[in-house]
PDB file of C-alpha atoms and ligand atoms in Angstrom:
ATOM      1  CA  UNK D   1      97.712 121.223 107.563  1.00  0.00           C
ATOM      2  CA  UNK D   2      97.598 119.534 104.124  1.00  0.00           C
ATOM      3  CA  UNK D   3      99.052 115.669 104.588  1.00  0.00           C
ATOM      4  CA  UNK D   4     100.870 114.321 101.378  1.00  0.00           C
ATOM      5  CA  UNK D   5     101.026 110.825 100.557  1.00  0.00           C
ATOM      6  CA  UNK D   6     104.107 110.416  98.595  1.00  0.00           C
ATOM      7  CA  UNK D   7     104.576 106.487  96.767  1.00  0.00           C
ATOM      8  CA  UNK D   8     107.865 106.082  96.689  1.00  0.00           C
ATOM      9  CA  UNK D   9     111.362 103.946  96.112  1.00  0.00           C
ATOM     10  CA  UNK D  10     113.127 106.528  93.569  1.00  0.00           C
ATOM     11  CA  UNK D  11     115.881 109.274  94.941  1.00  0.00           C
ATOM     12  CA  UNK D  12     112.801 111.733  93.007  1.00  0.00           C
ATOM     13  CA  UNK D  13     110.993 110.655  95.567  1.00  0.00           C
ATOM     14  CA  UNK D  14     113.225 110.662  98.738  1.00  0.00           C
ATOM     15  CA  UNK D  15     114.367 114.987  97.402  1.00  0.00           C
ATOM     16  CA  UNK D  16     110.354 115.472  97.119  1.00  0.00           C
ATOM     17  CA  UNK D  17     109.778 114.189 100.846  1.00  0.00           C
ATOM     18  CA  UNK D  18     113.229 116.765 102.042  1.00  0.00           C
ATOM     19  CA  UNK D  19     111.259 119.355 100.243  1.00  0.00           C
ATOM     20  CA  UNK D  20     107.785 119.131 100.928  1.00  0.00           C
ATOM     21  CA  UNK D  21     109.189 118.766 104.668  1.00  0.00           C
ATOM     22  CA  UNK D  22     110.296 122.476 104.767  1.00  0.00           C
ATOM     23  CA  UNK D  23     106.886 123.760 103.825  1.00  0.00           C
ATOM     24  CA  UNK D  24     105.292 125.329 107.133  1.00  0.00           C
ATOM     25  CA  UNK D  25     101.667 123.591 106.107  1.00  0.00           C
ATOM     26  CA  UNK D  26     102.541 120.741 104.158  1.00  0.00           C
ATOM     27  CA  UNK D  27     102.794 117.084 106.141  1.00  0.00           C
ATOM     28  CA  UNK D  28     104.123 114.018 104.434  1.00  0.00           C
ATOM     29  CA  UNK D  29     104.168 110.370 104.510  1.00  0.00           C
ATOM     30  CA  UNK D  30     106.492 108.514 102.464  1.00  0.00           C
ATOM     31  CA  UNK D  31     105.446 104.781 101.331  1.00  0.00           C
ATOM     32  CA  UNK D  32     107.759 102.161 100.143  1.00  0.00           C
ATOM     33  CA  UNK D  33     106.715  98.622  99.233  1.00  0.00           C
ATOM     34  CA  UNK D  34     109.329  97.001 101.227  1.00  0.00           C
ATOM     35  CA  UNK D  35     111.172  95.293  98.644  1.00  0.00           C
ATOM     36  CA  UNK D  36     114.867  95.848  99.626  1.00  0.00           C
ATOM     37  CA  UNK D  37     116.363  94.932 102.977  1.00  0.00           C
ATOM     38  CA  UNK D  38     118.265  98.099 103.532  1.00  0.00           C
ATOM     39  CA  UNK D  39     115.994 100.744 102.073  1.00  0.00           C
ATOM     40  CA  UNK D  40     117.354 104.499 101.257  1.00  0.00           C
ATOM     41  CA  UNK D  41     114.708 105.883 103.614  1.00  0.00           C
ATOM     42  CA  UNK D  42     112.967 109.368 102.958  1.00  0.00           C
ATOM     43  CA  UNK D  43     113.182 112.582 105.302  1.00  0.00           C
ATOM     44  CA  UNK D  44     110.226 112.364 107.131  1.00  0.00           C
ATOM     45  CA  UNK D  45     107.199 109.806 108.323  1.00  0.00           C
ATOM     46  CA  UNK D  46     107.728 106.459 106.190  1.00  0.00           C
ATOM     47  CA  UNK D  47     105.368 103.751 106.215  1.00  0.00           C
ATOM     48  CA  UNK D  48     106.388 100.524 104.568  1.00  0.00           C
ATOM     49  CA  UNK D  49     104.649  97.620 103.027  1.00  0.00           C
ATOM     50  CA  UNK D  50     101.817  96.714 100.503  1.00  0.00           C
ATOM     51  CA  UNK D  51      98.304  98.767 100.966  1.00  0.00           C
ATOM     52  CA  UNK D  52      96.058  95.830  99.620  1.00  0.00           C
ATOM     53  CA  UNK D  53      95.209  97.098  96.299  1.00  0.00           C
ATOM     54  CA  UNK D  54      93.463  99.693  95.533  1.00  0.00           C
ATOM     55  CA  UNK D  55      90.574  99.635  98.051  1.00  0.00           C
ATOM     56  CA  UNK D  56      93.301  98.780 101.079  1.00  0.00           C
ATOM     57  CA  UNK D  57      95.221 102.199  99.446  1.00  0.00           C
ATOM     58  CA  UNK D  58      91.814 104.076  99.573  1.00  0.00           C
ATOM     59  CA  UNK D  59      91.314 103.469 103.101  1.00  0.00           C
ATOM     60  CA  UNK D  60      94.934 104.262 104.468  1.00  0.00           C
ATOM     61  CA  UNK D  61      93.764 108.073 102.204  1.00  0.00           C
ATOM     62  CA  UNK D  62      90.578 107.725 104.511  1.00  0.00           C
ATOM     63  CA  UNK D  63      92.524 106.851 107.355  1.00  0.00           C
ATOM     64  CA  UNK D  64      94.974 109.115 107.379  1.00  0.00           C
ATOM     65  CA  UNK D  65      93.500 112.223 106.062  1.00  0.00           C
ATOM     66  CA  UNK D  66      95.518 112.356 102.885  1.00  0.00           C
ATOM     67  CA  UNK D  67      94.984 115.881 100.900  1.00  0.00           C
ATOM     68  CA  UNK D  68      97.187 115.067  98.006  1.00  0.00           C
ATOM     69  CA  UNK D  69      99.039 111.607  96.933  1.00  0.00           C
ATOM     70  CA  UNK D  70     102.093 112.070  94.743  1.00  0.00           C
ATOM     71  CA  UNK D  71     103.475 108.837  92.748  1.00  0.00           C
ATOM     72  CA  UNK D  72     106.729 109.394  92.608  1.00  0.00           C
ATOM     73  CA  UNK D  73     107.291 105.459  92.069  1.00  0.00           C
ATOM     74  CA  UNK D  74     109.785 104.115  89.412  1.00  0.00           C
ATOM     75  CA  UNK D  75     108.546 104.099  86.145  1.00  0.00           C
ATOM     76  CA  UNK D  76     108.647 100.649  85.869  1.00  0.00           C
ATOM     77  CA  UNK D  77     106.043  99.961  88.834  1.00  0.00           C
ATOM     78  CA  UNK D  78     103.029  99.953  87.035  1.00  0.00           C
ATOM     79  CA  UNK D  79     100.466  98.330  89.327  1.00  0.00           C
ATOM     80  CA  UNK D  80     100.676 100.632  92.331  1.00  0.00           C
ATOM     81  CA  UNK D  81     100.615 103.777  89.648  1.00  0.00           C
ATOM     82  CA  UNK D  82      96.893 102.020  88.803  1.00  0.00           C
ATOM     83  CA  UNK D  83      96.820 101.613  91.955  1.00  0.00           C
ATOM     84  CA  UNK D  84      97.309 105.179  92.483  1.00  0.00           C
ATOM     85  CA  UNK D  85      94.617 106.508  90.071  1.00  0.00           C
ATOM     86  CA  UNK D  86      91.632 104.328  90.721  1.00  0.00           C
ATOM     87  CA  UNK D  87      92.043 105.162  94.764  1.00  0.00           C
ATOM     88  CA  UNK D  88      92.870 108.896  93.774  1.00  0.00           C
ATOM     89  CA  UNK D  89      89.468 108.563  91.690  1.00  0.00           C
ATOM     90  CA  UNK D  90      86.982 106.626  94.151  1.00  0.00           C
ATOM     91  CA  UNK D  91      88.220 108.825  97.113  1.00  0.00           C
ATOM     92  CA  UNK D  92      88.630 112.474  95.479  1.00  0.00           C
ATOM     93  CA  UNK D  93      91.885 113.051  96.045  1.00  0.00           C
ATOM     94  CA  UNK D  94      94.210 114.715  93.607  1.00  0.00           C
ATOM     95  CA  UNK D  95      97.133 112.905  92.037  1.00  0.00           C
ATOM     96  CA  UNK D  96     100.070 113.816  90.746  1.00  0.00           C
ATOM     97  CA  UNK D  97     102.387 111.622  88.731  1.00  0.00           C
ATOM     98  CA  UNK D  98     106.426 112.557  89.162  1.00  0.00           C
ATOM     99  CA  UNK D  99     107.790 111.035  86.019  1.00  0.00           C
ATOM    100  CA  UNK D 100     111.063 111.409  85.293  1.00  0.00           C
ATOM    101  CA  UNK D 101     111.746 111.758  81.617  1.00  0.00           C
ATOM    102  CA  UNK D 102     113.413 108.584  79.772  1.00  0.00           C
ATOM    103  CA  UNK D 103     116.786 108.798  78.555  1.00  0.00           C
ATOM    104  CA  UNK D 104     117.415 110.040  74.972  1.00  0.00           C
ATOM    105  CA  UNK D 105     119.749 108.639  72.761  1.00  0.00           C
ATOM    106  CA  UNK D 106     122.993 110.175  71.158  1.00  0.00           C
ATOM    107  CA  UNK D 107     125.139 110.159  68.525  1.00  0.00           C
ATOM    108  CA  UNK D 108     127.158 107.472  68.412  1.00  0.00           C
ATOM    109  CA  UNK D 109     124.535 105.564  70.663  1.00  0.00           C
ATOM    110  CA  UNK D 110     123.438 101.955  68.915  1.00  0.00           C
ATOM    111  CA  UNK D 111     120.054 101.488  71.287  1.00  0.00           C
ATOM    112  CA  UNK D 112     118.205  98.427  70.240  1.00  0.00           C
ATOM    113  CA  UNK D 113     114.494  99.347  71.743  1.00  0.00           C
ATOM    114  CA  UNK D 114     111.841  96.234  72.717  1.00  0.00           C
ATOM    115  CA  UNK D 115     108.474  96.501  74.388  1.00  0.00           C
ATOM    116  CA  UNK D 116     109.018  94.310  76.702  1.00  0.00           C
ATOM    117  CA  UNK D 117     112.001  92.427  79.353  1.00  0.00           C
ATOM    118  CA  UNK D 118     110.334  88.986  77.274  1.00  0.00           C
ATOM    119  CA  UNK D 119     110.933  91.201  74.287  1.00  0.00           C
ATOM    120  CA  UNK D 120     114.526  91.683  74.972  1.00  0.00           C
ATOM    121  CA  UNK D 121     115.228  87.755  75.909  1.00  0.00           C
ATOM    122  CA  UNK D 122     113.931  86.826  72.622  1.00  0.00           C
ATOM    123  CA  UNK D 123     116.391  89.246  71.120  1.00  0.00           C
ATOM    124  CA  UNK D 124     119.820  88.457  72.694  1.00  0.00           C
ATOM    125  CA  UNK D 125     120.904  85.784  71.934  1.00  0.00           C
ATOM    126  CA  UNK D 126     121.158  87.768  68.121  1.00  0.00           C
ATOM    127  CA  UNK D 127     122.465  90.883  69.652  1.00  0.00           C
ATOM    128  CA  UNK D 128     125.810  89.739  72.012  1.00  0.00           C
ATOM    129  CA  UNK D 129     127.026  86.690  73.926  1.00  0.00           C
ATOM    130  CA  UNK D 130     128.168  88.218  77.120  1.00  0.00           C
ATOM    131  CA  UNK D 131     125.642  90.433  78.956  1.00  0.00           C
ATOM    132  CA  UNK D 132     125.786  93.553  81.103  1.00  0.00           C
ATOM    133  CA  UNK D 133     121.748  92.793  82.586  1.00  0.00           C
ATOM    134  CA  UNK D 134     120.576  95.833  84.730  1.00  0.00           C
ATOM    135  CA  UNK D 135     116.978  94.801  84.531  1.00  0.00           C
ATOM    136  CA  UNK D 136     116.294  93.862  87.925  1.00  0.00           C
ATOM    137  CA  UNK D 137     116.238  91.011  89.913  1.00  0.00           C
ATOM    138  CA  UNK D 138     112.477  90.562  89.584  1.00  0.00           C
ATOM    139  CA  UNK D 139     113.350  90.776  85.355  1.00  0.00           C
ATOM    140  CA  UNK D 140     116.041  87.219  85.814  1.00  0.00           C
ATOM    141  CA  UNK D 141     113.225  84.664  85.328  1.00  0.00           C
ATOM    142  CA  UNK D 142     112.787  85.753  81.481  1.00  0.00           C
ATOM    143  CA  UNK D 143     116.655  85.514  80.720  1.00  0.00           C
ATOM    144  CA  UNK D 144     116.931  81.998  82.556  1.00  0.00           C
ATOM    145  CA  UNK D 145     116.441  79.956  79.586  1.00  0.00           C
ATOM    146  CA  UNK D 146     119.072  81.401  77.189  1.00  0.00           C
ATOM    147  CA  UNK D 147     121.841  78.859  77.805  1.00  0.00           C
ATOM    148  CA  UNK D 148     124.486  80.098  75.376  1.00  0.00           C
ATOM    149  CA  UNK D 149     124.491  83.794  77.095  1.00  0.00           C
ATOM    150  CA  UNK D 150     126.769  84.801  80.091  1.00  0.00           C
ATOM    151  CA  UNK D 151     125.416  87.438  82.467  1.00  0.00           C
ATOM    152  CA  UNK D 152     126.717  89.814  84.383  1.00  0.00           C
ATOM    153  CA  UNK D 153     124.026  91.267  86.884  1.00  0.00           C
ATOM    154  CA  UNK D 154     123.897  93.576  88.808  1.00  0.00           C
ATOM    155  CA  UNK D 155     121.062  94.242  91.263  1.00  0.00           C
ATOM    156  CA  UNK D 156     120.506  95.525  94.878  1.00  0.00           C
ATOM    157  CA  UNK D 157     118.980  92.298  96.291  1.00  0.00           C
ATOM    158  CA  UNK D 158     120.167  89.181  95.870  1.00  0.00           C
ATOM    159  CA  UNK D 159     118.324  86.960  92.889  1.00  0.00           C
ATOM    160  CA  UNK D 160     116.358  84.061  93.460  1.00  0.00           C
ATOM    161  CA  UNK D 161     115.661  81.466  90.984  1.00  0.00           C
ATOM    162  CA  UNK D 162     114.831  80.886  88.287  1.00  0.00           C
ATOM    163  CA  UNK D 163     118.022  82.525  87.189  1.00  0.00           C
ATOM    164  CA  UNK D 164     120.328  82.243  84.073  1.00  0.00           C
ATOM    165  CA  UNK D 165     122.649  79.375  84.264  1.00  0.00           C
ATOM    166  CA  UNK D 166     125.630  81.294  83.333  1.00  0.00           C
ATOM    167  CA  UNK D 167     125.735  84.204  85.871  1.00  0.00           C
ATOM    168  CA  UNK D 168     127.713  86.285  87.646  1.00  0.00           C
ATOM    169  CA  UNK D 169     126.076  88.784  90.563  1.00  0.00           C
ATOM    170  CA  UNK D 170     127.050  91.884  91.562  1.00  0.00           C
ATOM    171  CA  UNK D 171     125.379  93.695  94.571  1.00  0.00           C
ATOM    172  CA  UNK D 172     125.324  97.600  94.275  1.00  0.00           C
ATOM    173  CA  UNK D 173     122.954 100.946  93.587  1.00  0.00           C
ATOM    174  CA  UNK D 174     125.035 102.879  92.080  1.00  0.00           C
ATOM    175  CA  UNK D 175     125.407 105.763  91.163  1.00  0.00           C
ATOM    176  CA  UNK D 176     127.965 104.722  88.862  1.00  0.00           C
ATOM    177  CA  UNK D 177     130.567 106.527  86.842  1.00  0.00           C
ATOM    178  CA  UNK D 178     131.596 106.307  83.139  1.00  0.00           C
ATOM    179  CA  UNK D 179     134.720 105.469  84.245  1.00  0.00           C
ATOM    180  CA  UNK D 180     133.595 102.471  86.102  1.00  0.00           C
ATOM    181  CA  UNK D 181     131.188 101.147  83.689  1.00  0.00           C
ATOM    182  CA  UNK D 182     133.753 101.266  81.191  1.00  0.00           C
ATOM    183  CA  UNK D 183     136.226  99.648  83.790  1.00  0.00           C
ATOM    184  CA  UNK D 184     132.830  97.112  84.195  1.00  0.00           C
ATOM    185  CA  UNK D 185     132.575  96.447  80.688  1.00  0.00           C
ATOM    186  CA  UNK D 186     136.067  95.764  79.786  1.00  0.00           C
ATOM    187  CA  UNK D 187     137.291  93.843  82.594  1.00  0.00           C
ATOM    188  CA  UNK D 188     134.084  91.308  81.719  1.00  0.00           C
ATOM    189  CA  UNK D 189     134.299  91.863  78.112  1.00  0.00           C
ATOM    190  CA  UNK D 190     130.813  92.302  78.073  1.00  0.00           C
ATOM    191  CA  UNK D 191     129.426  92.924  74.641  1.00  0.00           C
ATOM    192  CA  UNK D 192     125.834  93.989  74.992  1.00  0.00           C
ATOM    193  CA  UNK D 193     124.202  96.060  77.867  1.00  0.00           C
ATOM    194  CA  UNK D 194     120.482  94.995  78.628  1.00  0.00           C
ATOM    195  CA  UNK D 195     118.705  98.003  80.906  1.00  0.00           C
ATOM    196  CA  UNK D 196     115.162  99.610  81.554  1.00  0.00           C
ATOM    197  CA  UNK D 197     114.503 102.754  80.167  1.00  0.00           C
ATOM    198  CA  UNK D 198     114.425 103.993  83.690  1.00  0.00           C
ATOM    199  CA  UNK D 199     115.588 107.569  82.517  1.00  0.00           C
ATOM    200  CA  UNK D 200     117.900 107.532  86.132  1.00  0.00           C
ATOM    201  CA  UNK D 201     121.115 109.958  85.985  1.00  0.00           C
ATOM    202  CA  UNK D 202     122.581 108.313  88.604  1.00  0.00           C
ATOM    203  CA  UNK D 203     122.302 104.683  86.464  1.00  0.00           C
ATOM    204  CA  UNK D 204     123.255 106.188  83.048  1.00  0.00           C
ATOM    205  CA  UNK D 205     126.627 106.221  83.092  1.00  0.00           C
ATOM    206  CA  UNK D 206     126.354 102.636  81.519  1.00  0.00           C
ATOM    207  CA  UNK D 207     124.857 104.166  78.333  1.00  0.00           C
ATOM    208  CA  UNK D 208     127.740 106.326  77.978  1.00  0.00           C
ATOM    209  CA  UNK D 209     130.058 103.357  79.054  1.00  0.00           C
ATOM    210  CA  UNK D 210     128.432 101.583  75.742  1.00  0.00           C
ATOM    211  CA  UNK D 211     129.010 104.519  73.619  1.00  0.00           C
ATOM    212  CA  UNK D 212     132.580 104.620  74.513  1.00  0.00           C
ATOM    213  CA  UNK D 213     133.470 101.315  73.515  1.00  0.00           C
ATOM    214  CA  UNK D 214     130.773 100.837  70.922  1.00  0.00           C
ATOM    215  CA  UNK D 215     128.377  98.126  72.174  1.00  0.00           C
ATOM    216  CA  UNK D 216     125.151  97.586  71.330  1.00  0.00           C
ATOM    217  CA  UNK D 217     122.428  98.637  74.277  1.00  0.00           C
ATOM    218  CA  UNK D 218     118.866  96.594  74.362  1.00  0.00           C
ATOM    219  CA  UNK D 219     116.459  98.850  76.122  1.00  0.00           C
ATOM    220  CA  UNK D 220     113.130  97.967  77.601  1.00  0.00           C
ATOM    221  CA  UNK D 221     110.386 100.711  77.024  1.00  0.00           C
ATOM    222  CA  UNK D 222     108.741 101.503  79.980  1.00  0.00           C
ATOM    223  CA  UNK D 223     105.055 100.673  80.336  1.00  0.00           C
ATOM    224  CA  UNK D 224     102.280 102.969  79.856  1.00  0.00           C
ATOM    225  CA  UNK D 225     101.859 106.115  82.180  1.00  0.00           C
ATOM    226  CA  UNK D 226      98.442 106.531  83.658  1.00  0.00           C
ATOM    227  CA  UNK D 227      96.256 108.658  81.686  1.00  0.00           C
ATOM    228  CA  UNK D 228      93.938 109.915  83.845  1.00  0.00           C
ATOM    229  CA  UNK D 229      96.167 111.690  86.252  1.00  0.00           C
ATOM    230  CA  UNK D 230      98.422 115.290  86.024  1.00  0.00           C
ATOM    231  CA  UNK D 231     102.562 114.105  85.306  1.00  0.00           C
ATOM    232  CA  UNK D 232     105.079 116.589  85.901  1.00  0.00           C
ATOM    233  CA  UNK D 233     109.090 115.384  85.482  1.00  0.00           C
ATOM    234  CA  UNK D 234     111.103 117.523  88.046  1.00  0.00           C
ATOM    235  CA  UNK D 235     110.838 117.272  91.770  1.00  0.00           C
ATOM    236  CA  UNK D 236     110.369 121.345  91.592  1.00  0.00           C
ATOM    237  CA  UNK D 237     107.507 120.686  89.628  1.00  0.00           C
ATOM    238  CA  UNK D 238     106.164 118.730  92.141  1.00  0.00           C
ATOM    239  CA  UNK D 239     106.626 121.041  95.018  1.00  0.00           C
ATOM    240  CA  UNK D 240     105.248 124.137  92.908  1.00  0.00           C
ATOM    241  CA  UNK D 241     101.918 121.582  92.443  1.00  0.00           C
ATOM    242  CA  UNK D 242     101.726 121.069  95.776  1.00  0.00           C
ATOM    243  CA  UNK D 243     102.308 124.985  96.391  1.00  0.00           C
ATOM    244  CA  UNK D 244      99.579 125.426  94.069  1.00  0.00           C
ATOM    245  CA  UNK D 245      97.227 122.962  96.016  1.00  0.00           C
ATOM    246  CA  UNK D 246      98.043 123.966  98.961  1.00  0.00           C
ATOM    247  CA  UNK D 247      96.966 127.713  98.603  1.00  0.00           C
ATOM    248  CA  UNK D 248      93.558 126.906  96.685  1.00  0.00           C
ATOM    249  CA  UNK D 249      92.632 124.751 100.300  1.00  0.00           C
TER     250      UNK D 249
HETATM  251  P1  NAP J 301     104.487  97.329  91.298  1.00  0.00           P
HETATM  252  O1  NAP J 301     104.620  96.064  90.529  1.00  0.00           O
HETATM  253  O2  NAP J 301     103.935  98.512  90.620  1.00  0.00           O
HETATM  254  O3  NAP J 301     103.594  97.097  92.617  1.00  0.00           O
HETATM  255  C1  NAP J 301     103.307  95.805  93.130  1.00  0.00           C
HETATM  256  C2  NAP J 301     102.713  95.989  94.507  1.00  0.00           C
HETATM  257  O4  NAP J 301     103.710  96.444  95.428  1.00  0.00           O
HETATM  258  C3  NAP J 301     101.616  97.036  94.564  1.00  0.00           C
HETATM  259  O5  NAP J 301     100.391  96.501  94.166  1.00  0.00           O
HETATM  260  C4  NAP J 301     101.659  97.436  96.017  1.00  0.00           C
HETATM  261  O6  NAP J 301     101.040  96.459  96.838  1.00  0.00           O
HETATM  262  C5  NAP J 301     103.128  97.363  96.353  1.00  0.00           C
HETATM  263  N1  NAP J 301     103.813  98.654  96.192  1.00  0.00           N
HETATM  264  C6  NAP J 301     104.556  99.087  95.139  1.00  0.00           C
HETATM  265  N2  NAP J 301     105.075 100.293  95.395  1.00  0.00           N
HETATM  266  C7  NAP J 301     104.647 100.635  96.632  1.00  0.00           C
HETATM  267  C8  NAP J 301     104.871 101.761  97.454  1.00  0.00           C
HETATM  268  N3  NAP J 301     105.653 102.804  97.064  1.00  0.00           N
HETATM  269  N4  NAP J 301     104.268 101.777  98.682  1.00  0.00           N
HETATM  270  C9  NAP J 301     103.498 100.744  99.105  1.00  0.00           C
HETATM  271  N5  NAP J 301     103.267  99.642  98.362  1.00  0.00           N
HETATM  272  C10 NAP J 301     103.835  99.594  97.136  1.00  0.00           C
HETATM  273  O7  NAP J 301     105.904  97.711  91.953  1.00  0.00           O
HETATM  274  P2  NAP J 301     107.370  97.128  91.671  1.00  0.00           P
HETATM  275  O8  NAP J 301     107.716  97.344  90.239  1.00  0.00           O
HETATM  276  O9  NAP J 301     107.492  95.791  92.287  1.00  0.00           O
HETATM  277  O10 NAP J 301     108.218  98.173  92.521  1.00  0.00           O
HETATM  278  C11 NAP J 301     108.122  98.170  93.929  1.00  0.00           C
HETATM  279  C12 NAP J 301     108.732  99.452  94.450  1.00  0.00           C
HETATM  280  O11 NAP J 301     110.105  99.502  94.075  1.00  0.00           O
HETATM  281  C13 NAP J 301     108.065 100.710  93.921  1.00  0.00           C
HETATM  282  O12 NAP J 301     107.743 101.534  95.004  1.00  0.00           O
HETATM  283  C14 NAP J 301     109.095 101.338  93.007  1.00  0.00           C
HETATM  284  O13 NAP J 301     109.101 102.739  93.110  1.00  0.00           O
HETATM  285  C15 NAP J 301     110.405 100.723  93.470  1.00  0.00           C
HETATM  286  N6  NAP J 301     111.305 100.430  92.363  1.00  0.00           N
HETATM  287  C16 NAP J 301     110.874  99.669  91.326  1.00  0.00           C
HETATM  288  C17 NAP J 301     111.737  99.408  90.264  1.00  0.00           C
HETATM  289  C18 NAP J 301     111.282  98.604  89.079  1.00  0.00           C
HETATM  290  O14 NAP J 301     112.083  98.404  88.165  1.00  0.00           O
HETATM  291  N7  NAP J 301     110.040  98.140  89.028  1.00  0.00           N
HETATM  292  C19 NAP J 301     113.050  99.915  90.289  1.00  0.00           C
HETATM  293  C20 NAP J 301     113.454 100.684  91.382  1.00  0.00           C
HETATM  294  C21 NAP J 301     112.579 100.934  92.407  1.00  0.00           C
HETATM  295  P3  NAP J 301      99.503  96.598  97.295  1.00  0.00           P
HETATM  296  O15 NAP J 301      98.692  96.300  96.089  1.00  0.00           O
HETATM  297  O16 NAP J 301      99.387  95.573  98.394  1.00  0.00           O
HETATM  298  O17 NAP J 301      99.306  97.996  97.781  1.00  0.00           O
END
């Protein structure tokens, strides 16, 4: 029996865990960090909570007899990807990074690209005056300051300060339509949309939303992949990896 340690918190990660679940040899443990209070759980064993770094992540592979961890995390979680790799690396056991692709833009798309969430506060006050912010709740701290800009967020947990002064908060996960985000964007008359480059279908509909009615869209690159580890960007990917893995045992 080959036990998978899948990192999770992304739908990529909840099909992967449905999948790998139907293989006759293949085991798997889902882990989510435990951030929201009513988590989409995965098919399947779930543990839930921080490891304690990498060494804490290294034992749980000891522990548990992991044969293969899969980070299937959002792009945007960069510490427990490092995480990931040095614990892959200091106990021998193989990683594979599921990365979904970012989104790509399209005629007709005006995408205004920054480095970083500190990047795009710096920028918006110049770009619109009522903002669409899809960052994250963890991302409201860096927009706080900017006075003269009204916010509409919209995250799955409820912010905590420090948060923009001028704020409304709406509470959902999607997925959204075109049809709503246009709805969204109108009814607020929002006229700038501030997102990660999270690459999610079921969160894009926003981009299209923009297209429609010709807003401007700041977009947060996403941080550096790790280097040293194999990335494929389709959950059937994954499974044919772990196929692959599995046989070679
Ligand atoms: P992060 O900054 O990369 O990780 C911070 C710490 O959280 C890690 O050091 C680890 O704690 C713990 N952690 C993160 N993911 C974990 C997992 N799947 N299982 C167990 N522990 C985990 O992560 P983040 O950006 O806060 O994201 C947290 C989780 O939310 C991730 O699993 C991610 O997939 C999901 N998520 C993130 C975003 C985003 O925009 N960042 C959006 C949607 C979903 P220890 O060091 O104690 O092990």
């Amino acid at each position: 029996m080959l036990t998978i340690l899948i990192l999770g918190g992304t739908a990529e990660a909840r099909h992967l865990a449905a999948e790998l679940n139907t293989l006759p040899d293949v085991t798997v443990i889902s882990s989510l960090a435990g951030r929201t209070s009513t988590p989409l759980l995965p098919h399947g064993r779930v543990r839930i909570g921080g490891f304690g770094g990498p060494s804490g992540l290294a034992a749980f592979l000891r522990a548990e007899h992991i044969g293969a961890i899969i980070d299937a995390t959002h792009p945007f979680a960069a510490v427990i990807s490092a995480n990931a790799v040095d614990a892959a690396g200091r106990s021998g056991v193989p990683l594979l990074v599921l990365r979904r692709p970012g989104w790509i833009s399209r005629e007709g798309d005006d995408w205004r690209r920054v480095p970083t969430v500190a990047d795009a506060a710096a920028a918006l006050p110049r770009i619109g005056r009522r903002a669409l912010l899809t960052t994250g709740r963890q991302t409201l701290a860096a927009f706080a300051a900017l006075d003269d800009v009204w916010f509409l967020v919209r995250t799955v947990e409820p912010p905590a300060p420090p948060v923009p002064a001028q704020m409304t908060v709406i509470l959902d996960r999607g997925p959204f339509t075109r049809a709503s985000e246009r709805a969204l964007i109108e009814t607020h008359a929002v006229d700038v949309v501030v997102t990660k480059d999270s690459g999610s279908p079921s969160t894009a509909a926003k981009l299209d939303a923009a297209r429609d009615l010709s807003i401007p869209v700041l977009i947060v690159d996403r941080p550096p992949m790790p280097t040293d580890a194999e990335s494929v960007p389709t959950v059937p990917d994954a499974v044919a990896w772990v196929v692959r893995h599995s046989a070679r045992r």
